[in-house]
DNA sequence: CTGTTAGCGCCTTCAC
DNA sequence: GTGAAGGCGCTAACAG
């Protein structure tokens, strides 16, 4: 079914139908009503691809998520998707995976769909090859990166001040009299580097020794790493973990050894994901304000898309949520 | 940039460029090479919308998710998205929310994008109004519903045998000597009704009294409901919950009252979501095989799209994962 | 082997 | 106020 089928049945021409569909003025009320009746009869929906072709507007935006396994990011994608849909944009959400090589391919895919804008979720998108791919394939549509930086004229950033947030978290523990605070790191991303810096800065300012331990970023990985630290007899009375899931691994290791939280040991995760509230004991966590950050991404994109001004870099301040650890 | 720009620079006609792009045979090797060089120079990607217009193939499928708050479903959407992308299909993932009224609008939206197929995730899509909307807007593309039923010639179902699974879970507890097993229900969905039936059947077969208690499906809601049950002095030594998050609320209530699991009370959740493994103590759960189910949805859709035969109804057998509760 | 022509479904001049 | 014609970027059929 096309507008011409509608036109025939309403006894008008295709362009009249088009005008009615698009609410253009200058049409006889009678005619309009007649066309609308036929439209309603079939509950007709025009082919968006065809209309995009002529109006040069696909009505679509792309959302790239770096890691599907990170539910945190997925949630952000959904928040953005929902906000964009409210403004009439359809989203193509793609999970690019960690594979840095294939990333450019996803940018190209978005370009082939002629998206009007894009949001990249995750600091790992802030790399030179992504920058090059955007320059090549999406040079003239706004690109918003969540939690990362991109040095491009069409790029916008919305970042959480993770360094400052972690600094605050470490200071909090220090103030509570903790001495031996270790930092459980995650995968090697720009975002995690920021957090680590915040920890190191806070510890050095307080004249305490730093202790950064790497993990593979998984619950089980963190659990075994932290378990062996506890079993080694090393003194630890505070933990800050790069993400909640790592903190939960540590929490479990402590729990298994009957350590009381937060008396014997205090653990703080990062992200304040749903996990935090659900763990036992409830995990204290640095809230990086995912939903606020996602909303800001959508707002920024919408602003630029609407021809309005937008901040080149928006900063979200994390806040500490103290629960039972 | 269009294929004509490429054509001009390569000194050929548009159709030749089109042929090269689509790997059509019957082109002089020299010419092909020349065109490819220009294509590569600009890393050109053809407008998929325009291509879809003529080839009558949008290359897109739609994925509707009923409830964004259910991370479980979102994960399923991603698995499907990924599989479809491997086969060259782009997904439009939409979060329809619980609002049954607006659902039809989403179906229409997919229709306007001329999707080649759709996957509806969640039993709540198995309603007459959705059926009508599909009949009206997507009468001739395959629609796969995950965990629900749709009585339509173009519909396919992939369902987990939740009734059987819950029956097995209840039987397991009964075999372990539990007498007072209560069932914590969730929201009113067809899927939850199935589960409840499994519980009731198992209890009746064993000659035990049933006790179904409603919750609002949230962690906190379940926690307070179950807490008051425990505090009322009612005897409970077993719990089956409609979803893991409810089970975790119950778990926490038990934990707060120093009940030992599984000695004093045994709790089994449903879905075996990531939460289950991460909770303390680790939650036993009925694995409804989300990833297997999602994969089956994608496979079914791909099969029909590829002109192959596909099961009208595929059934996935859940399995019990016993952990620490 | 390659170019020309027509048309996918829609919108936008431009006449009438 | 309305219709006819042309074109968006691309592919398919038909010539040559």
Short mmCIF file of N, CA and C (backbone and C1' of nucleotides) in Angstrom, two decimals, chain A residues 12-13 15-16 19 27-28 31 54 56, chain D residues 1-10:
data_model
loop_
_atom_site.label_atom_id
_atom_site.label_comp_id
_atom_site.label_asym_id
_atom_site.label_seq_id
_atom_site.Cartn_x
_atom_site.Cartn_y
_atom_site.Cartn_z
N UNK A 12 -8.35 11.58 -5.10
CA UNK A 12 -7.48 12.76 -5.21
C UNK A 12 -6.13 12.30 -5.77
N UNK A 13 -5.18 13.22 -5.81
CA UNK A 13 -3.86 12.85 -6.30
C UNK A 13 -2.92 12.53 -5.14
N UNK A 15 -0.14 13.84 -4.31
CA UNK A 15 0.40 14.98 -3.56
C UNK A 15 -0.59 15.49 -2.52
N UNK A 16 -1.86 15.36 -2.81
CA UNK A 16 -2.84 15.79 -1.83
C UNK A 16 -2.77 14.91 -0.59
N UNK A 19 0.12 15.89 1.41
CA UNK A 19 -0.14 17.12 2.17
C UNK A 19 -0.95 16.84 3.43
N UNK A 27 -5.58 23.26 2.16
CA UNK A 27 -6.34 22.16 1.60
C UNK A 27 -7.79 22.33 2.02
N UNK A 28 -8.66 22.09 1.10
CA UNK A 28 -10.09 22.17 1.37
C UNK A 28 -10.44 21.24 2.53
N UNK A 31 -11.94 17.96 1.43
CA UNK A 31 -10.96 17.04 0.86
C UNK A 31 -10.13 16.40 1.96
N UNK A 54 13.72 11.48 0.37
CA UNK A 54 13.49 12.79 -0.23
C UNK A 54 13.71 13.93 0.75
N UNK A 56 15.73 13.91 3.10
CA UNK A 56 17.11 13.79 3.59
C UNK A 56 17.13 13.76 5.11
P DG D 1 -7.43 27.47 -0.21
"O5'" DG D 1 -7.60 26.16 -1.11
"C5'" DG D 1 -8.91 25.64 -1.22
"C4'" DG D 1 -8.90 24.60 -2.30
"C3'" DG D 1 -8.25 23.28 -1.89
"O3'" DG D 1 -8.97 22.23 -2.54
"C1'" DG D 1 -7.05 24.20 -3.71
P DT D 2 -8.67 20.73 -2.35
"O5'" DT D 2 -7.77 20.36 -3.59
"C5'" DT D 2 -8.40 20.22 -4.86
"C4'" DT D 2 -7.34 20.04 -5.92
"C3'" DT D 2 -6.54 18.75 -5.82
"O3'" DT D 2 -7.01 17.89 -6.84
"C1'" DT D 2 -5.20 20.62 -6.48
P DG D 3 -6.45 16.40 -6.94
"O5'" DG D 3 -5.45 16.54 -8.16
"C5'" DG D 3 -5.96 16.97 -9.41
"C4'" DG D 3 -4.84 17.18 -10.38
"C3'" DG D 3 -3.93 15.96 -10.59
"O3'" DG D 3 -3.66 15.85 -11.98
"C1'" DG D 3 -2.61 17.81 -9.92
P DA D 4 -3.03 14.54 -12.62
"O5'" DA D 4 -1.79 15.11 -13.44
"C5'" DA D 4 -1.81 16.44 -13.93
"C4'" DA D 4 -0.40 16.82 -14.39
"C3'" DA D 4 0.49 15.63 -14.75
"O3'" DA D 4 1.33 16.02 -15.82
"C1'" DA D 4 1.43 16.79 -12.90
P DA D 5 2.48 15.05 -16.39
"O5'" DA D 5 3.78 15.63 -15.67
"C5'" DA D 5 4.02 17.05 -15.72
"C4'" DA D 5 5.40 17.34 -15.13
"C3'" DA D 5 6.46 16.30 -15.48
"O3'" DA D 5 7.70 16.97 -15.60
"C1'" DA D 5 6.20 16.38 -13.14
P DG D 6 8.98 16.20 -16.19
"O5'" DG D 6 9.99 16.30 -14.96
"C5'" DG D 6 10.20 17.56 -14.31
"C4'" DG D 6 10.93 17.32 -13.01
"C3'" DG D 6 12.08 16.31 -13.12
"O3'" DG D 6 13.22 16.86 -12.48
"C1'" DG D 6 10.64 15.71 -11.34
P DG D 7 14.66 16.22 -12.74
"O5'" DG D 7 15.05 15.79 -11.26
"C5'" DG D 7 14.85 16.68 -10.16
"C4'" DG D 7 14.92 15.88 -8.86
"C3'" DG D 7 16.01 14.80 -8.87
"O3'" DG D 7 16.70 14.85 -7.64
"C1'" DG D 7 13.94 13.87 -8.28
P DC D 8 18.17 14.27 -7.60
"O5'" DC D 8 18.22 13.68 -6.12
"C5'" DC D 8 17.89 14.47 -4.98
"C4'" DC D 8 17.48 13.53 -3.86
"C3'" DC D 8 18.31 12.25 -3.83
"O3'" DC D 8 19.34 12.40 -2.85
"C1'" DC D 8 15.94 11.79 -3.62
P DG D 9 20.85 12.16 -3.24
"O5'" DG D 9 20.97 10.57 -3.26
"C5'" DG D 9 20.83 9.85 -2.05
"C4'" DG D 9 20.78 8.37 -2.37
"C3'" DG D 9 21.95 7.87 -3.22
"O3'" DG D 9 22.50 6.73 -2.59
"C1'" DG D 9 19.90 7.24 -4.20
P DC D 10 23.60 5.80 -3.28
"O5'" DC D 10 22.69 4.67 -3.94
"C5'" DC D 10 21.96 3.80 -3.08
"C4'" DC D 10 20.99 2.97 -3.88
"C3'" DC D 10 21.62 1.99 -4.87
"O3'" DC D 10 21.67 0.70 -4.24
"C1'" DC D 10 19.66 3.09 -5.75
#
